[in-house]
């Protein structure tokens, strides 16, 4: 392909003349793009909300830990017989993205881990980019064969983002 | 000359490309900084505070619960036991590292008759005098508070009892 010297010179000259105009057009296009996309860039983080609801399930649901007597459920009162691995696994319906460690603290500490693959990773909670963690203490009353004791239910939760 | 002109065109094309890319990069950064981040931690609708309910129904003796002790303290005007037991319970529930704030108040006919709270250092959660203050108005840790109240029926029909618990936990 043969291009003569004159046309090459004209191309360069044209480019120099058009350069400021193209930059102005690019800036305007960019500003329009910026203004259009700005209002729709909203990010909702509901990980903590999800964890809060999951935590409440343990103290509110009769299928989890809530004590039930004569068809009445007592949210916040824990049936000591329900605090076992099998019952809590059934109640939690293992979610692969969530790991939970429950500590029932009275004179002694009873611990149940749900989803061991994740509960081993509590040490990585500092990595907020990949994990969301929650830790909350419920002050609970424990019905231990019709005897009421007080204690703390510590729920430690980790979720992969 | 042919060679020189061709090189000039090439150089100007590169400058042009660099300028356009820089403009879009700056606008992209500006646009990212404007992203709105909503963090929803909890929904309080119909959410009864288990800690408050359980506090009130904590048995002290076989026939006496904290709720009874509150009324008894009010009528005999002696709050010594109530203060001791309340501090003991709430300091155990809310440990100073994660939930440093708790405050419980009791009102009868809108008149406060007891008010206990944690030893809470507000300075930790207000303006940080450090140089990062330009960007972060608050420290990295912020305190999320939640207030729950219960209106309770007492034997005296002319009086209304209201117990309020405020708790503040750190959101990291």
Tab-separated table of C-alpha atoms in Angstrom:
chain	number	residue	atom	x	y	z
A	1	UNK	CA	0.000	0.000	0.000
A	2	UNK	CA	1.487	3.296	-1.038
A	3	UNK	CA	0.582	6.454	0.872
A	4	UNK	CA	2.138	9.665	-0.347
A	5	UNK	CA	3.973	12.079	1.976
A	6	UNK	CA	1.312	14.784	1.604
A	7	UNK	CA	-1.575	12.643	2.744
A	8	UNK	CA	0.435	11.401	5.767
A	9	UNK	CA	1.181	14.993	6.716
A	10	UNK	CA	-2.504	15.846	6.419
A	11	UNK	CA	-3.469	12.931	8.621
A	12	UNK	CA	-1.144	14.122	11.395
A	13	UNK	CA	-2.316	17.685	11.000
A	14	UNK	CA	-5.948	16.619	11.159
A	15	UNK	CA	-5.256	14.562	14.254
A	16	UNK	CA	-3.685	17.521	16.058
A	17	UNK	CA	-6.648	19.721	15.144
A	18	UNK	CA	-9.209	17.122	16.224
A	19	UNK	CA	-7.446	16.020	19.410
A	20	UNK	CA	-8.948	18.728	21.722
A	21	UNK	CA	-12.401	18.214	20.204
A	22	UNK	CA	-12.272	14.452	20.736
A	23	UNK	CA	-11.088	14.953	24.334
A	24	UNK	CA	-14.016	17.300	25.011
A	25	UNK	CA	-16.441	14.748	23.514
A	26	UNK	CA	-14.903	11.973	25.634
A	27	UNK	CA	-15.220	14.062	28.812
A	28	UNK	CA	-18.870	14.838	28.055
A	29	UNK	CA	-19.615	11.186	27.239
A	30	UNK	CA	-17.870	10.145	30.461
A	31	UNK	CA	-19.839	12.637	32.565
A	32	UNK	CA	-23.134	11.469	31.024
A	33	UNK	CA	-22.173	7.823	31.712
A	34	UNK	CA	-21.185	8.777	35.291
A	35	UNK	CA	-24.482	10.585	35.915
A	36	UNK	CA	-26.561	7.723	34.532
A	37	UNK	CA	-24.835	4.987	36.533
A	38	UNK	CA	-24.457	6.942	39.815
A	39	UNK	CA	-27.977	6.493	41.236
A	40	UNK	CA	-28.159	2.760	40.547
A	41	UNK	CA	-24.922	1.807	42.277
A	42	UNK	CA	-26.428	0.671	45.542
A	43	UNK	CA	-25.232	-2.291	47.438
A	44	UNK	CA	-27.347	-4.036	50.074
A	45	UNK	CA	-25.500	-6.144	52.612
A	46	UNK	CA	-27.845	-8.450	54.445
A	47	UNK	CA	-25.405	-11.023	55.783
A	48	UNK	CA	-25.783	-9.798	59.374
A	49	UNK	CA	-29.557	-9.740	59.027
A	50	UNK	CA	-29.544	-13.336	57.799
A	51	UNK	CA	-27.323	-14.345	60.696
A	52	UNK	CA	-29.582	-12.548	63.181
A	53	UNK	CA	-32.633	-14.418	61.884
A	54	UNK	CA	-30.809	-17.745	62.023
A	55	UNK	CA	-29.746	-17.025	65.609
A	56	UNK	CA	-33.300	-16.250	66.626
A	57	UNK	CA	-34.465	-19.562	65.226
A	58	UNK	CA	-32.523	-21.361	67.964
A	59	UNK	CA	-34.281	-19.601	70.836
A	60	UNK	CA	-37.745	-19.189	69.285
A	61	UNK	CA	-38.406	-22.484	67.543
A	62	UNK	CA	-39.665	-25.563	69.314
A	63	UNK	CA	-37.808	-27.623	66.725
A	64	UNK	CA	-34.580	-26.079	67.945
A	65	UNK	CA	-34.127	-25.250	71.629
A	66	UNK	CA	-37.314	-23.546	72.847
A	67	UNK	CA	-39.037	-25.272	75.730
A	68	UNK	CA	-42.588	-26.470	75.134
A	69	UNK	CA	-45.152	-27.369	77.764
A	70	UNK	CA	-48.847	-28.119	77.195
A	71	UNK	CA	-48.722	-26.845	73.601
A	72	UNK	CA	-47.235	-23.559	74.742
A	73	UNK	CA	-43.789	-22.589	73.509
A	74	UNK	CA	-41.588	-20.473	75.762
A	75	UNK	CA	-39.158	-18.475	73.565
A	76	UNK	CA	-35.918	-17.906	75.431
A	77	UNK	CA	-36.377	-20.842	77.772
A	78	UNK	CA	-34.205	-23.708	76.620
A	79	UNK	CA	-35.053	-27.342	77.003
A	80	UNK	CA	-31.794	-28.930	78.136
A	81	UNK	CA	-32.802	-32.209	76.465
A	82	UNK	CA	-32.869	-30.438	73.097
A	83	UNK	CA	-29.307	-29.214	73.327
A	84	UNK	CA	-27.668	-32.052	71.465
A	85	UNK	CA	-25.928	-32.525	68.170
A	86	UNK	CA	-28.695	-34.526	66.482
A	87	UNK	CA	-31.557	-32.183	67.361
A	88	UNK	CA	-29.625	-29.046	66.419
A	89	UNK	CA	-28.558	-30.534	63.095
A	90	UNK	CA	-32.208	-31.269	62.275
A	91	UNK	CA	-33.252	-27.780	63.313
A	92	UNK	CA	-30.487	-25.994	61.432
A	93	UNK	CA	-30.908	-27.946	58.158
A	94	UNK	CA	-27.225	-27.558	57.297
A	95	UNK	CA	-26.466	-24.731	54.979
A	96	UNK	CA	-23.068	-25.232	53.377
A	97	UNK	CA	-22.239	-21.531	53.552
A	98	UNK	CA	-22.895	-21.122	57.278
A	99	UNK	CA	-21.097	-22.613	60.247
A	100	UNK	CA	-22.370	-22.279	63.809
A	101	UNK	CA	-20.849	-22.940	67.200
A	102	UNK	CA	-23.287	-22.988	70.092
A	103	UNK	CA	-21.997	-22.808	73.647
A	104	UNK	CA	-24.452	-23.346	76.473
A	105	UNK	CA	-22.746	-21.830	79.477
A	106	UNK	CA	-23.972	-22.721	82.946
A	107	UNK	CA	-21.666	-24.111	85.609
A	108	UNK	CA	-20.155	-26.020	82.727
A	109	UNK	CA	-19.855	-25.295	79.014
A	110	UNK	CA	-21.539	-27.559	76.457
A	111	UNK	CA	-20.603	-27.010	72.843
A	112	UNK	CA	-22.220	-28.107	69.601
A	113	UNK	CA	-20.686	-27.354	66.207
A	114	UNK	CA	-22.872	-27.282	63.135
A	115	UNK	CA	-21.033	-27.617	59.830
A	116	UNK	CA	-17.539	-28.503	61.050
A	117	UNK	CA	-15.987	-27.567	57.721
A	118	UNK	CA	-16.700	-23.900	58.520
A	119	UNK	CA	-16.552	-23.819	62.314
A	120	UNK	CA	-12.862	-24.663	62.013
A	121	UNK	CA	-12.428	-21.339	60.234
A	122	UNK	CA	-13.437	-18.926	63.011
A	123	UNK	CA	-9.816	-17.786	63.206
A	124	UNK	CA	-10.243	-16.309	59.735
A	125	UNK	CA	-13.037	-13.942	60.735
A	126	UNK	CA	-10.632	-11.022	60.381
A	127	UNK	CA	-10.922	-11.548	56.611
A	128	UNK	CA	-14.028	-9.444	56.087
A	129	UNK	CA	-13.811	-9.797	52.333
A	130	UNK	CA	-14.579	-13.500	52.408
A	131	UNK	CA	-16.337	-14.138	55.728
A	132	UNK	CA	-19.078	-12.523	57.778
A	133	UNK	CA	-19.029	-13.435	61.450
A	134	UNK	CA	-21.393	-12.779	64.346
A	135	UNK	CA	-21.194	-13.521	68.000
A	136	UNK	CA	-24.060	-12.921	70.407
A	137	UNK	CA	-24.903	-13.945	73.939
A	138	UNK	CA	-28.487	-14.744	74.825
A	139	UNK	CA	-29.355	-14.745	78.491
A	140	UNK	CA	-31.424	-17.892	78.759
A	141	UNK	CA	-33.373	-19.842	81.305
A	142	UNK	CA	-32.775	-23.553	81.068
A	143	UNK	CA	-35.440	-26.073	81.882
A	144	UNK	CA	-33.455	-29.006	83.149
A	145	UNK	CA	-36.066	-31.675	83.904
A	146	UNK	CA	-38.492	-29.102	85.376
A	147	UNK	CA	-35.800	-27.273	87.280
A	148	UNK	CA	-35.115	-23.737	86.038
A	149	UNK	CA	-31.496	-22.645	85.829
A	150	UNK	CA	-29.943	-19.543	84.333
A	151	UNK	CA	-27.191	-19.491	81.744
A	152	UNK	CA	-25.859	-17.984	78.575
A	153	UNK	CA	-26.324	-19.270	75.076
A	154	UNK	CA	-23.393	-18.038	73.049
A	155	UNK	CA	-23.988	-18.303	69.310
A	156	UNK	CA	-20.962	-17.882	67.107
A	157	UNK	CA	-21.664	-17.822	63.388
A	158	UNK	CA	-19.496	-17.705	60.293
A	159	UNK	CA	-20.723	-17.294	56.725
A	160	UNK	CA	-18.862	-17.403	53.455
A	161	UNK	CA	-19.559	-14.285	51.397
B	1	UNK	CA	10.356	12.852	5.794
B	2	UNK	CA	7.997	10.007	5.173
B	3	UNK	CA	9.436	8.115	8.103
B	4	UNK	CA	9.309	11.148	10.415
B	5	UNK	CA	5.683	11.973	9.629
B	6	UNK	CA	4.630	8.391	10.188
B	7	UNK	CA	6.364	8.341	13.580
B	8	UNK	CA	4.675	11.634	14.529
B	9	UNK	CA	1.238	10.220	13.703
B	10	UNK	CA	2.009	7.158	15.796
B	11	UNK	CA	3.166	9.224	18.798
B	12	UNK	CA	0.091	11.462	18.671
B	13	UNK	CA	-2.154	8.406	18.435
B	14	UNK	CA	-0.554	6.976	21.586
B	15	UNK	CA	-0.923	10.282	23.472
B	16	UNK	CA	-4.537	10.455	22.363
B	17	UNK	CA	-5.201	6.907	23.564
B	18	UNK	CA	-3.483	7.566	26.891
B	19	UNK	CA	-5.519	10.744	27.481
B	20	UNK	CA	-8.829	9.006	26.681
B	21	UNK	CA	-7.995	6.033	28.941
B	22	UNK	CA	-6.948	8.379	31.778
B	23	UNK	CA	-10.199	10.325	31.552
B	24	UNK	CA	-12.287	7.144	31.741
B	25	UNK	CA	-10.155	5.804	34.591
B	26	UNK	CA	-10.692	8.997	36.623
B	27	UNK	CA	-14.431	8.907	35.942
B	28	UNK	CA	-14.562	5.228	36.875
B	29	UNK	CA	-12.839	5.975	40.206
B	30	UNK	CA	-15.225	8.847	40.902
B	31	UNK	CA	-18.167	6.627	40.096
B	32	UNK	CA	-16.942	3.845	42.425
B	33	UNK	CA	-16.463	6.269	45.301
B	34	UNK	CA	-20.106	7.219	44.987
B	35	UNK	CA	-21.420	3.681	45.461
B	36	UNK	CA	-24.059	3.572	48.181
B	37	UNK	CA	-23.598	0.805	50.688
B	38	UNK	CA	-26.588	-0.229	52.768
B	39	UNK	CA	-25.862	-2.560	55.641
B	40	UNK	CA	-28.982	-4.071	57.170
B	41	UNK	CA	-28.194	-5.698	60.466
B	42	UNK	CA	-31.568	-6.515	61.891
B	43	UNK	CA	-35.285	-6.073	61.566
B	44	UNK	CA	-36.886	-5.198	64.841
B	45	UNK	CA	-40.484	-5.731	63.827
B	46	UNK	CA	-42.074	-8.118	66.309
B	47	UNK	CA	-38.716	-8.928	67.777
B	48	UNK	CA	-38.976	-9.318	71.542
B	49	UNK	CA	-35.751	-8.961	73.437
B	50	UNK	CA	-35.110	-12.375	74.933
B	51	UNK	CA	-32.531	-10.967	77.338
B	52	UNK	CA	-35.061	-8.530	78.802
B	53	UNK	CA	-37.819	-11.120	79.148
B	54	UNK	CA	-35.501	-13.651	80.728
B	55	UNK	CA	-34.114	-11.029	83.089
B	56	UNK	CA	-37.616	-10.338	84.365
B	57	UNK	CA	-38.457	-14.003	84.817
B	58	UNK	CA	-35.160	-14.996	86.426
B	59	UNK	CA	-35.977	-16.866	89.621
B	60	UNK	CA	-34.419	-15.469	92.796
B	61	UNK	CA	-36.084	-17.832	95.235
B	62	UNK	CA	-38.665	-20.570	94.626
B	63	UNK	CA	-41.565	-18.122	94.568
B	64	UNK	CA	-39.878	-14.896	93.615
B	65	UNK	CA	-38.684	-13.627	90.271
B	66	UNK	CA	-36.838	-10.422	89.378
B	67	UNK	CA	-40.134	-8.894	88.272
B	68	UNK	CA	-41.412	-9.397	91.845
B	69	UNK	CA	-38.188	-7.973	93.241
B	70	UNK	CA	-38.618	-4.838	91.126
B	71	UNK	CA	-42.072	-4.243	92.548
B	72	UNK	CA	-40.965	-5.071	96.062
B	73	UNK	CA	-38.008	-2.673	95.776
B	74	UNK	CA	-40.344	0.053	94.562
B	75	UNK	CA	-42.809	-0.354	97.403
B	76	UNK	CA	-40.242	-0.654	100.203
B	77	UNK	CA	-37.957	1.904	98.496
B	78	UNK	CA	-34.857	-0.239	98.857
B	79	UNK	CA	-33.007	-1.043	95.646
B	80	UNK	CA	-29.853	-2.599	97.045
B	81	UNK	CA	-30.601	-6.213	96.066
B	82	UNK	CA	-32.072	-5.223	92.722
B	83	UNK	CA	-28.972	-3.241	91.794
B	84	UNK	CA	-26.638	-6.017	92.810
B	85	UNK	CA	-28.505	-8.756	90.945
B	86	UNK	CA	-29.093	-6.597	87.853
B	87	UNK	CA	-25.433	-5.615	87.536
B	88	UNK	CA	-24.411	-9.200	88.040
B	89	UNK	CA	-26.698	-10.492	85.277
B	90	UNK	CA	-26.050	-7.842	82.631
B	91	UNK	CA	-22.294	-7.644	83.129
B	92	UNK	CA	-22.278	-11.388	82.477
B	93	UNK	CA	-24.390	-11.139	79.291
B	94	UNK	CA	-22.736	-8.133	77.687
B	95	UNK	CA	-19.003	-8.475	77.832
B	96	UNK	CA	-17.074	-5.227	77.682
B	97	UNK	CA	-15.278	-6.049	74.417
B	98	UNK	CA	-18.235	-6.835	72.171
B	99	UNK	CA	-21.231	-5.220	73.814
B	100	UNK	CA	-19.894	-2.513	76.114
B	101	UNK	CA	-23.191	-0.679	76.554
B	102	UNK	CA	-26.222	-1.784	78.489
B	103	UNK	CA	-28.710	0.288	80.382
B	104	UNK	CA	-31.878	-0.808	82.098
B	105	UNK	CA	-34.483	1.553	83.423
B	106	UNK	CA	-37.804	1.129	85.184
B	107	UNK	CA	-40.619	3.631	85.035
B	108	UNK	CA	-43.935	3.752	86.821
B	109	UNK	CA	-46.372	6.249	85.328
B	110	UNK	CA	-43.471	7.738	83.345
B	111	UNK	CA	-41.448	8.347	86.502
B	112	UNK	CA	-38.101	6.608	86.563
B	113	UNK	CA	-37.495	4.662	89.740
B	114	UNK	CA	-34.409	2.673	88.855
B	115	UNK	CA	-31.681	3.142	86.296
B	116	UNK	CA	-28.585	0.966	86.049
B	117	UNK	CA	-25.979	0.924	83.323
B	118	UNK	CA	-22.614	-0.464	82.331
B	119	UNK	CA	-19.376	1.403	82.796
B	120	UNK	CA	-19.257	2.629	79.246
B	121	UNK	CA	-16.472	4.789	77.849
B	122	UNK	CA	-18.134	6.918	75.181
B	123	UNK	CA	-14.777	8.412	74.142
B	124	UNK	CA	-13.838	5.169	72.450
B	125	UNK	CA	-16.680	5.525	69.978
B	126	UNK	CA	-16.700	9.234	69.258
B	127	UNK	CA	-14.373	11.482	67.337
B	128	UNK	CA	-10.932	10.109	66.942
B	129	UNK	CA	-8.269	12.821	67.228
B	130	UNK	CA	-5.993	10.943	64.807
B	131	UNK	CA	-5.018	12.156	61.340
B	132	UNK	CA	-7.397	9.648	59.698
B	133	UNK	CA	-10.238	11.792	60.956
B	134	UNK	CA	-10.515	13.477	57.567
B	135	UNK	CA	-11.871	10.288	56.065
B	136	UNK	CA	-13.244	8.422	59.076
B	137	UNK	CA	-15.470	10.571	61.233
B	138	UNK	CA	-15.844	7.756	63.685
B	139	UNK	CA	-13.343	5.149	64.745
B	140	UNK	CA	-13.232	1.897	62.786
B	141	UNK	CA	-15.591	0.342	65.311
B	142	UNK	CA	-19.066	1.748	65.555
B	143	UNK	CA	-21.660	1.011	68.185
B	144	UNK	CA	-25.057	-0.292	67.149
B	145	UNK	CA	-27.664	0.262	69.812
B	146	UNK	CA	-30.985	-1.449	70.257
B	147	UNK	CA	-33.710	-0.424	72.657
B	148	UNK	CA	-36.490	-2.729	73.816
B	149	UNK	CA	-39.327	-1.932	76.154
B	150	UNK	CA	-41.974	-3.972	77.915
B	151	UNK	CA	-45.146	-2.596	79.411
B	152	UNK	CA	-46.136	-4.754	82.342
B	153	UNK	CA	-49.298	-5.187	84.327
B	154	UNK	CA	-48.918	-4.741	88.065
B	155	UNK	CA	-51.434	-5.289	90.870
B	156	UNK	CA	-52.095	-1.568	91.258
B	157	UNK	CA	-54.463	-0.719	88.353
B	158	UNK	CA	-53.590	2.992	88.542
B	159	UNK	CA	-49.945	2.403	87.808
B	160	UNK	CA	-48.216	1.408	84.621
B	161	UNK	CA	-44.825	-0.243	84.747
B	162	UNK	CA	-42.422	0.038	81.861
B	163	UNK	CA	-39.027	-1.634	81.745
B	164	UNK	CA	-36.576	-0.551	79.045
B	165	UNK	CA	-33.322	-2.202	78.077
B	166	UNK	CA	-30.794	-0.519	75.842
B	167	UNK	CA	-27.904	-2.537	74.508
B	168	UNK	CA	-24.997	-1.436	72.357
B	169	UNK	CA	-22.774	-3.871	70.529
B	170	UNK	CA	-19.776	-3.161	68.355
B	171	UNK	CA	-20.182	-3.505	64.638
B	172	UNK	CA	-16.803	-4.405	63.175
